[in-house]
Tab-separated table of C-alpha atoms in Angstrom:
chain	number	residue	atom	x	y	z
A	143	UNK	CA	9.990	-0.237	-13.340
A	144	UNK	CA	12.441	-3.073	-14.650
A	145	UNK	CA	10.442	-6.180	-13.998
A	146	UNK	CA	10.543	-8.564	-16.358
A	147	UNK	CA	8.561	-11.482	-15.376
A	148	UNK	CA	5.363	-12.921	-16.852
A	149	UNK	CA	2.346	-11.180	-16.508
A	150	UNK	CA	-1.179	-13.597	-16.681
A	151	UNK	CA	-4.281	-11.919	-18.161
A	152	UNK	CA	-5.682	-8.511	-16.798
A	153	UNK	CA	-9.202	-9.237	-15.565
A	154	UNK	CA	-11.621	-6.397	-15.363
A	155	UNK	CA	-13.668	-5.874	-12.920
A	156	UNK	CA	-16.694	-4.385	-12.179
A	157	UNK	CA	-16.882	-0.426	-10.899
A	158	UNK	CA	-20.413	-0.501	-9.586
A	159	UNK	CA	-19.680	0.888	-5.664
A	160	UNK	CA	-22.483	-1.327	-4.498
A	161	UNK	CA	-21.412	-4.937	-6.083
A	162	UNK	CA	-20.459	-7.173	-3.349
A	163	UNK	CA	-17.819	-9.529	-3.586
A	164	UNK	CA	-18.314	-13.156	-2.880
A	165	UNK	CA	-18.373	-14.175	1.071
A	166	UNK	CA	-15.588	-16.303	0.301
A	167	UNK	CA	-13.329	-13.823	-0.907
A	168	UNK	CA	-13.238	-10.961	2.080
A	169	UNK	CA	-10.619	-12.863	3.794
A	170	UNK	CA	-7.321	-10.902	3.273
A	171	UNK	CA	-3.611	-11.857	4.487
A	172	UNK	CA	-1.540	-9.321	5.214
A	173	UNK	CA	2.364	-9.561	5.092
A	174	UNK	CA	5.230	-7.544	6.307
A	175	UNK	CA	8.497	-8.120	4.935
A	176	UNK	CA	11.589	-6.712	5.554
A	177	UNK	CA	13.902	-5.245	3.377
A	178	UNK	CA	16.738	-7.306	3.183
A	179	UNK	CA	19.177	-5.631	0.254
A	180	UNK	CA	18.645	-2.086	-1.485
A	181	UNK	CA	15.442	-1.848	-3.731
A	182	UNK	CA	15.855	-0.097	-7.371
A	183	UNK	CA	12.050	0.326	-8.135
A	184	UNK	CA	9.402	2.656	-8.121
A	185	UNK	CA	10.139	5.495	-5.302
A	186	UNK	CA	6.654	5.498	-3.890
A	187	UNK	CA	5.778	2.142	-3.580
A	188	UNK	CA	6.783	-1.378	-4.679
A	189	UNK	CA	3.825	-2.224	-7.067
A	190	UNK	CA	1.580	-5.325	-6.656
A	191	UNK	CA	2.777	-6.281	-10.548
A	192	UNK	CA	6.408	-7.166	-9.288
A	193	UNK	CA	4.909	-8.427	-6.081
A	194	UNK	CA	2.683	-10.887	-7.259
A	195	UNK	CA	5.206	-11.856	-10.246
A	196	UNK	CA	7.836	-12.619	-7.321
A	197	UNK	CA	5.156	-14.805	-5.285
A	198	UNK	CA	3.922	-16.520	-8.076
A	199	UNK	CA	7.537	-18.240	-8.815
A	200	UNK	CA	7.364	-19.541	-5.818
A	201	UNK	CA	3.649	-21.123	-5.489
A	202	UNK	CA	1.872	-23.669	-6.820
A	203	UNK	CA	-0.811	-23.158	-10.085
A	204	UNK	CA	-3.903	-22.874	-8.192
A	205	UNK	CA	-2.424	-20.166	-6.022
A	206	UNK	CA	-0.991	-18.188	-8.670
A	207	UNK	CA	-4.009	-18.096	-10.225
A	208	UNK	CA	-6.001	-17.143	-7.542
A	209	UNK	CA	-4.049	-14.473	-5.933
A	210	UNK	CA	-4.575	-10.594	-5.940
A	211	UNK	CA	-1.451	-8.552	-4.473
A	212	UNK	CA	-2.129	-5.145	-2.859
A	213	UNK	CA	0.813	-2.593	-3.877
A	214	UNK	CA	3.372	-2.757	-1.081
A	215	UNK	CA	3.952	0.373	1.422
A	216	UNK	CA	7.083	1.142	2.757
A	217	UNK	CA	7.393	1.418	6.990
A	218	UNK	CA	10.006	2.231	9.311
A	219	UNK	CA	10.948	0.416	11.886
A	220	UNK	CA	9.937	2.990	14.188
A	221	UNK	CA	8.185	3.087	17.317
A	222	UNK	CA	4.946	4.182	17.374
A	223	UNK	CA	1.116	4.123	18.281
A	224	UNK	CA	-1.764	2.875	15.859
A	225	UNK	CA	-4.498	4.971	17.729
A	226	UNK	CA	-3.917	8.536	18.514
A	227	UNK	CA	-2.509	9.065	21.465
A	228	UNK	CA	-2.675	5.503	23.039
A	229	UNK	CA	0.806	3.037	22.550
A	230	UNK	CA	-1.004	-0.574	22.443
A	231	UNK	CA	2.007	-2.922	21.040
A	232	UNK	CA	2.855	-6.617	21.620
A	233	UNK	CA	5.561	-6.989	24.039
A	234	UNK	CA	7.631	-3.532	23.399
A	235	UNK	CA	7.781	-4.146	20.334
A	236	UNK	CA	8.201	-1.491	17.462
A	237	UNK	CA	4.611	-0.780	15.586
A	238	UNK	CA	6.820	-0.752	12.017
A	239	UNK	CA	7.851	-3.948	12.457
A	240	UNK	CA	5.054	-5.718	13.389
A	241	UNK	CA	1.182	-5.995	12.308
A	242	UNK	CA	-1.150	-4.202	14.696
A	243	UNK	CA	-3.554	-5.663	16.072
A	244	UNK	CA	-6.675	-5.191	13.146
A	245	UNK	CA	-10.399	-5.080	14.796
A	246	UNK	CA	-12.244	-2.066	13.039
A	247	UNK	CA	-11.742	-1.453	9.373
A	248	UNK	CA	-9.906	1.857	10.074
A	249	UNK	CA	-6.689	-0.805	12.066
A	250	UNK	CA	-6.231	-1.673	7.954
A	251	UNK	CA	-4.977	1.397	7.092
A	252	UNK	CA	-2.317	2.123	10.182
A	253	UNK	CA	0.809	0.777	7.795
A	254	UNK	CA	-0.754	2.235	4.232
A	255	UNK	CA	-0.806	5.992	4.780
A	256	UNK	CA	2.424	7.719	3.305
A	257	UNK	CA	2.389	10.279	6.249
A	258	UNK	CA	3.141	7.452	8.611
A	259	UNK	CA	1.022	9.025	11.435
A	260	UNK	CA	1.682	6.575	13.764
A	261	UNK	CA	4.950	7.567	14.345
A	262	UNK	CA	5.399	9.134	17.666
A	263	UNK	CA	6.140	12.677	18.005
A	264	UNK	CA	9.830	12.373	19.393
A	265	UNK	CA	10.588	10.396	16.438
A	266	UNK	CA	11.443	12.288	12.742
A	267	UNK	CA	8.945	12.261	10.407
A	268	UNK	CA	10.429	13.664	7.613
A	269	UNK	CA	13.178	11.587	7.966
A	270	UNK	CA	10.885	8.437	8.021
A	271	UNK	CA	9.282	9.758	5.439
A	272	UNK	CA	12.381	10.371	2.889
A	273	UNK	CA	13.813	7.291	1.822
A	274	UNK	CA	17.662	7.427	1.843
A	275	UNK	CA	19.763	6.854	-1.431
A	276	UNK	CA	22.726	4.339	-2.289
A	277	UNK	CA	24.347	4.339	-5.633
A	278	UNK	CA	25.955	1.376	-7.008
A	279	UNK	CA	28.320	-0.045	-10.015
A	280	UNK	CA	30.165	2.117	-12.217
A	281	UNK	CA	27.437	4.010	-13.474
A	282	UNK	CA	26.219	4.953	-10.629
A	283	UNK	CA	22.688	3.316	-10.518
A	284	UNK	CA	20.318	4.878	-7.430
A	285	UNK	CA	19.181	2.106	-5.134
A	286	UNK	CA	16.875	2.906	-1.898
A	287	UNK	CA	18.566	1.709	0.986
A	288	UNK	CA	17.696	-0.791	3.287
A	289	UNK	CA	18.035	0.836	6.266
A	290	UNK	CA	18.589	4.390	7.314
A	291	UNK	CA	20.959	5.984	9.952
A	292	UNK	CA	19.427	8.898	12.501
A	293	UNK	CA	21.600	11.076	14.362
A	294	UNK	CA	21.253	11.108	18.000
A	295	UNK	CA	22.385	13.924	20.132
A	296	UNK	CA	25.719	14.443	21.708
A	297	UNK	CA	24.791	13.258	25.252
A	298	UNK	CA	24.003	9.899	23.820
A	299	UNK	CA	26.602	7.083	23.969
A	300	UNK	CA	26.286	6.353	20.158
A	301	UNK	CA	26.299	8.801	17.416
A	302	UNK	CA	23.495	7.749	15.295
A	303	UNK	CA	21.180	4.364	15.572
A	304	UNK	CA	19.926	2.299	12.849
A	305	UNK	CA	16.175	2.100	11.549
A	306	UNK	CA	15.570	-1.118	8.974
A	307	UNK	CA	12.660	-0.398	6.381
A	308	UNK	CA	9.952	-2.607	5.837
A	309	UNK	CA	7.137	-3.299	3.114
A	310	UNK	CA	3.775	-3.738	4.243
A	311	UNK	CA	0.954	-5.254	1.818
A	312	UNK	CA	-1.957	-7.753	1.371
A	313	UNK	CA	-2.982	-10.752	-0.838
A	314	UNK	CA	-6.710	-12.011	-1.336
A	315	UNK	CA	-7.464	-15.025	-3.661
A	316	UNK	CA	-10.311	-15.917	-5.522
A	317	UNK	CA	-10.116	-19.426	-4.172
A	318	UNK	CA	-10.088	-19.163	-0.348
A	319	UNK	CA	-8.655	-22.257	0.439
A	320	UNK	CA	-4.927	-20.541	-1.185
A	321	UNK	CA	-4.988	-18.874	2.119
A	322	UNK	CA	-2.732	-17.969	4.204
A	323	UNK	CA	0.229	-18.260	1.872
A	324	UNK	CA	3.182	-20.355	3.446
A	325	UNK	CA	5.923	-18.164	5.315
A	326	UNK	CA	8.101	-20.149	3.622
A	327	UNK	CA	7.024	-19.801	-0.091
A	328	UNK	CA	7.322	-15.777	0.588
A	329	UNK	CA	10.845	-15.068	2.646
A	330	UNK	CA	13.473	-14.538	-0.110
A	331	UNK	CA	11.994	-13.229	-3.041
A	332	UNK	CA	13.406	-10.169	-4.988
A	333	UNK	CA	11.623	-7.192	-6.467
A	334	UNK	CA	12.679	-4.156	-8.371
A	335	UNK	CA	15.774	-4.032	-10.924
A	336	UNK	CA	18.902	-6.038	-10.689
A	337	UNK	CA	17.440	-8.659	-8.760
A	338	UNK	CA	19.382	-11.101	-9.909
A	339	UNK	CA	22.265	-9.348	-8.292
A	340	UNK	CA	20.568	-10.102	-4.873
A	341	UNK	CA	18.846	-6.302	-4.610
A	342	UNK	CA	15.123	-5.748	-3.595
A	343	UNK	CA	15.304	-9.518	-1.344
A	344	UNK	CA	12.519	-8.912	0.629
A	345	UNK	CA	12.207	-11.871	4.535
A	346	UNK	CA	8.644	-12.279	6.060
A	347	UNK	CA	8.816	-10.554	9.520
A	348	UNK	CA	4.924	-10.571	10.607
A	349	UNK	CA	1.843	-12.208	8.224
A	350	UNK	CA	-2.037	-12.494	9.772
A	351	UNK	CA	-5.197	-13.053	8.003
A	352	UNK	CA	-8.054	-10.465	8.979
A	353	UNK	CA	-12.180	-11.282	7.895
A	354	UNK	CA	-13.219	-7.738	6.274
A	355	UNK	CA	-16.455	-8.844	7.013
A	356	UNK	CA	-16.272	-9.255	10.448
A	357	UNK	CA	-14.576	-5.826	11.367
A	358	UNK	CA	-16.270	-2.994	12.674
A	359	UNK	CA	-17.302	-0.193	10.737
A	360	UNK	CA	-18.718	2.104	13.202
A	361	UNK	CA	-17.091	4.855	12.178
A	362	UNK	CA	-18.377	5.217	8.817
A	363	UNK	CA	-22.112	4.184	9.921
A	364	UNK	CA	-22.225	7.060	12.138
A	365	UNK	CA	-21.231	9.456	9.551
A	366	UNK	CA	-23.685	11.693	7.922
A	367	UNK	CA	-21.203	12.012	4.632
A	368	UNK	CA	-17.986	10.350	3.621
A	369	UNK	CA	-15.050	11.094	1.361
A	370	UNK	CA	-13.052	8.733	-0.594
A	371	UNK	CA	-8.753	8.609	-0.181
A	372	UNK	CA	-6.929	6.817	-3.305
A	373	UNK	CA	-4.939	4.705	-1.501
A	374	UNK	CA	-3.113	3.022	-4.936
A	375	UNK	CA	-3.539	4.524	-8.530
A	376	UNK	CA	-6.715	4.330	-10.315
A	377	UNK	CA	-6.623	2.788	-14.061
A	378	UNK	CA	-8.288	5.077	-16.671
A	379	UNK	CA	-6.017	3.852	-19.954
A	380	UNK	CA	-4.659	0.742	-20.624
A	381	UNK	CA	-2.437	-0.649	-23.197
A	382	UNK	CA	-2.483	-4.010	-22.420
A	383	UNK	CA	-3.835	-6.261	-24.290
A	384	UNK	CA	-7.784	-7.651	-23.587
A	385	UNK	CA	-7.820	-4.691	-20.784
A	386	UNK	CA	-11.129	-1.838	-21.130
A	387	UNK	CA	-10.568	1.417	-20.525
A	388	UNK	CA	-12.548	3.000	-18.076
A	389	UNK	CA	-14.091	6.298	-16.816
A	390	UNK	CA	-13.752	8.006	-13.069
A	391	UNK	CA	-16.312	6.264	-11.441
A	392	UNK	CA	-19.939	8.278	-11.001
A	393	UNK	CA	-20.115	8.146	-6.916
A	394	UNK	CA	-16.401	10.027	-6.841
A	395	UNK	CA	-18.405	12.811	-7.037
A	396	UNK	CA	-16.834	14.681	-10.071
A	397	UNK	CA	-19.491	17.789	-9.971
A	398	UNK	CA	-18.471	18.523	-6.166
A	399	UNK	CA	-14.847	18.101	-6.567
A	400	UNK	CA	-15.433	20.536	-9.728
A	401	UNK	CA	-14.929	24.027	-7.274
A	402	UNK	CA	-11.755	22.423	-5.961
A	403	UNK	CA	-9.581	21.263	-9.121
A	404	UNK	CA	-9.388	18.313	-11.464
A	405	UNK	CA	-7.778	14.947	-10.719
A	406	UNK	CA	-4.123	14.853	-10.889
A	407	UNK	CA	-3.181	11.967	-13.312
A	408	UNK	CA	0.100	10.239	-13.404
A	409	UNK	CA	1.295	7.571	-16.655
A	410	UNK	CA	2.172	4.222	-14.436
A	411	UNK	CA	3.609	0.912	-16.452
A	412	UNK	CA	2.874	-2.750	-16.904
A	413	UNK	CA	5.631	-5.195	-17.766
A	414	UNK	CA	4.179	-8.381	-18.938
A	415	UNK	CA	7.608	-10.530	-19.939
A	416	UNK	CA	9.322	-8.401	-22.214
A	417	UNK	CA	6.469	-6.304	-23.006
A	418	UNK	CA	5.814	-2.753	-20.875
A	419	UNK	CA	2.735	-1.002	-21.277
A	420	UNK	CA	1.766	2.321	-20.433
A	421	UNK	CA	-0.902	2.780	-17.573
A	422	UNK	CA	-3.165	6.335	-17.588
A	423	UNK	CA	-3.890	6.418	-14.149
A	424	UNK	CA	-5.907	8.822	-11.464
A	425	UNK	CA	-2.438	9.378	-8.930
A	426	UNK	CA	-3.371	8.005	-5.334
A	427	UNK	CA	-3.281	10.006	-2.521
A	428	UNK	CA	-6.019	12.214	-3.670
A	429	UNK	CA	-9.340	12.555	-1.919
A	430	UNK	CA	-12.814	13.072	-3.517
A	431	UNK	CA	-16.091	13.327	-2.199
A	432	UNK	CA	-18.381	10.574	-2.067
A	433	UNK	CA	-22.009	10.025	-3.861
A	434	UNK	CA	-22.656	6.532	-3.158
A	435	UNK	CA	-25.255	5.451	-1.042
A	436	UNK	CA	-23.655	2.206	0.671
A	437	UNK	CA	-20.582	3.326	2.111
A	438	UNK	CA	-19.466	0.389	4.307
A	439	UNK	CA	-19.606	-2.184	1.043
A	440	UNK	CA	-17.643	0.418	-0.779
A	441	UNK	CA	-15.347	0.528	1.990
A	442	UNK	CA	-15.093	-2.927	2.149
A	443	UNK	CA	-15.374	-3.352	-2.142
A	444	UNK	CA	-11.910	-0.645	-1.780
A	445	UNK	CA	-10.176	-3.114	0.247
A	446	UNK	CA	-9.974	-5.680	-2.343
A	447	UNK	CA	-10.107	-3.008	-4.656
A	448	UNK	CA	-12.112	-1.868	-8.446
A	449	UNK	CA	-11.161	-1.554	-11.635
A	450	UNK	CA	-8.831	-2.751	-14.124
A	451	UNK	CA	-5.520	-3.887	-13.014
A	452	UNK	CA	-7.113	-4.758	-9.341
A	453	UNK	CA	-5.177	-7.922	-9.603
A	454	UNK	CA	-1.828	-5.831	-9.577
A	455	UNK	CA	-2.613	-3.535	-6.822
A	456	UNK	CA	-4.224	-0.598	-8.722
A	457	UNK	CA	-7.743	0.821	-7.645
A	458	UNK	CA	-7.276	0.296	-3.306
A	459	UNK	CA	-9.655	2.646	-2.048
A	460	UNK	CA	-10.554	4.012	1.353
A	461	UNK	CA	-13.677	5.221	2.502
A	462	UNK	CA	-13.837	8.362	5.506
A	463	UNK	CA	-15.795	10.352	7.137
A	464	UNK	CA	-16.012	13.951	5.627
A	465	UNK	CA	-14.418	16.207	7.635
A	466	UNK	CA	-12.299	19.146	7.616
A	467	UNK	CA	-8.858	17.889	8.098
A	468	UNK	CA	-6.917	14.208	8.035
A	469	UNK	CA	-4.643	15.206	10.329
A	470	UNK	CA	-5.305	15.859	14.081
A	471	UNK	CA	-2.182	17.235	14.920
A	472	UNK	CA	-2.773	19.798	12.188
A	473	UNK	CA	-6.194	20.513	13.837
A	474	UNK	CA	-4.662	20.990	17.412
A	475	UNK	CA	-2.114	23.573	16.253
A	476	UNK	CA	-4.230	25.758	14.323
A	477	UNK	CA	-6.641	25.733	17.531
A	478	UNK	CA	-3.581	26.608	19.313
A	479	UNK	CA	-2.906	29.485	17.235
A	480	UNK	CA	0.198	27.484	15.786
A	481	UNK	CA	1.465	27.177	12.085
């Protein structure tokens, strides 16, 4: 991470799974920008720090100081379905570049799962899931592309067609009345290193502001248990300054995930002006079982996420149903007697 901008105070926040946040705060806005110019950043994601930093040039006090950023995902601009099986889109238009449609609390989640299962089957997943590479300058600095070319087969009349990238995240604010963030205020900012050579510009494409109160949650009410996915790093250390360090949170259920292996951890950093600290983080994309007894406000606590760090993206959660596999083609093929 080569951010550089200012960093305001790390808040902490409460762990308890059961502490509600204020009615006034479950609105979310979500955003989808495009990526405009190659990104030199963090490979996985680009984080809520440099999002938020980039925003907060170009807002007024009260909504700087208000807003929480989500981490941002990157999407192809693919075509796709956001329900299994079913294509529901807004006049043919590609699911990665536009917001689904977001009615139950599971819609949240179509754009922020690495494994971009949305995608439809005649389209490549690993591709969409490997982000090309572009080096630049004379020594040969790595940049993520903006845009990736597939190959198309030799009956087709062009060789290979393009497929832009996008970034996909979510702001909350303290103060509701911040919301929704102006279009304006948000096209044109930069992330990631060398920004000031024009790299990392991110344009909005798509922005719509969902109640998390208001969605349905059927799903996880008819559950009889319900697992818990890390869908952003979790903050155990901290070196900034005023921040607590905290402990895995009791209703992760650290005795049952005992048989099956410890949490993988992963050092993340904070840059705060010309200061970086070092993060000790639980990695996301790891799922634990949950203990908790109230799993639609922890579901709906995870949006606008726990811990330390919150602010910045860190601590997103989302709350499942147990069951034996995330992945329903997976399911189907070993029924089939496939690999």
């Amino acid at each position: 991470m080569t951010e550089t901008e200012t960093v305001p105070g790390v808040e902490a926040e409460a762990e308890s799974e059961t502490e509600a946040a204020p009615a006034s705060g479950r609105r979310i806005q979500q955003l989808l920008f495009a990526l405009e110019r190659p990104y030199m950043g963090n490979p996985y994601y680009v984080s809520g720090n440099a999002l938020h930093a980039a925003v907060a040039r170009r807002v007024g006090e009260a909504t700087r100081r208000a807003l929480h950023v989500s981490h941002g995902v990157f999407v192809p601009g693919e075509y796709g379905s956001p329900t299994e099986g079913e294509i529901s889109l807004r006049g043919g238009q590609k699911l990665g570049g536009m917001l689904p449609d977001v009615e139950a609390y599971e819609d949240l989640f179509v754009h922020r799962d690495p494994a971009q299962r949305w995608l439809t089957e005649s389209r490549p997943r690993e591709a969409a899931n490997t982000h090309p590479l572009q080096r630049y300058g004379h020594d040969g600095r790595v940049a993520f592309a903006s845009e990736m070319q597939v190959g198309r087969p030799a009956e087709k009349r062009a060789a290979s067609r393009r497929v832009p990238w996008y970034v996909q995240c979510y702001v909350h604010a303290d103060d509701p009345a911040v919301l929704p963030v102006a279009t304006d205020a948000l096209t044109g900012i930069r992330v990631g290193g060398a920004r000031n050579f024009g790299f990392g510009e991110l344009s909005v494409v798509d922005t719509q502001v969902v109640d998390v109160d208001a969605l349905a949650y059927g799903a996880l009410e008819a559950a009889d248990a319900h697992e818990l996915e890390l869908v952003s790093p979790f903050v155990l250390e901290t070196e900034f300054p005023g921040a607590a360090d905290q402990s895995v949170p009791w209703w992760w259920a650290p005795g049952k995930r005992a048989a099956t292996g410890e949490l993988r951890r992963r050092t993340e950093r904070l840059v705060a002006g010309e200061d970086v600290f070092d993060l000790e983080t639980v990695d996301h994309g790891q799922v634990v079982p949950y203990a908790g007894a109230d799993p639609v406000a922890t579901a709906k606590n995870g949006v606008l996420r726990v811990g330390t760090h919150s602010r910045f993206g860190f601590g997103e959660l989302r709350v499942r149903p147990a069951r034996g596999s995330r992945v329903p083609a997976w399911r189907e093929r070993r029924a089939g007697g496939g690999g």
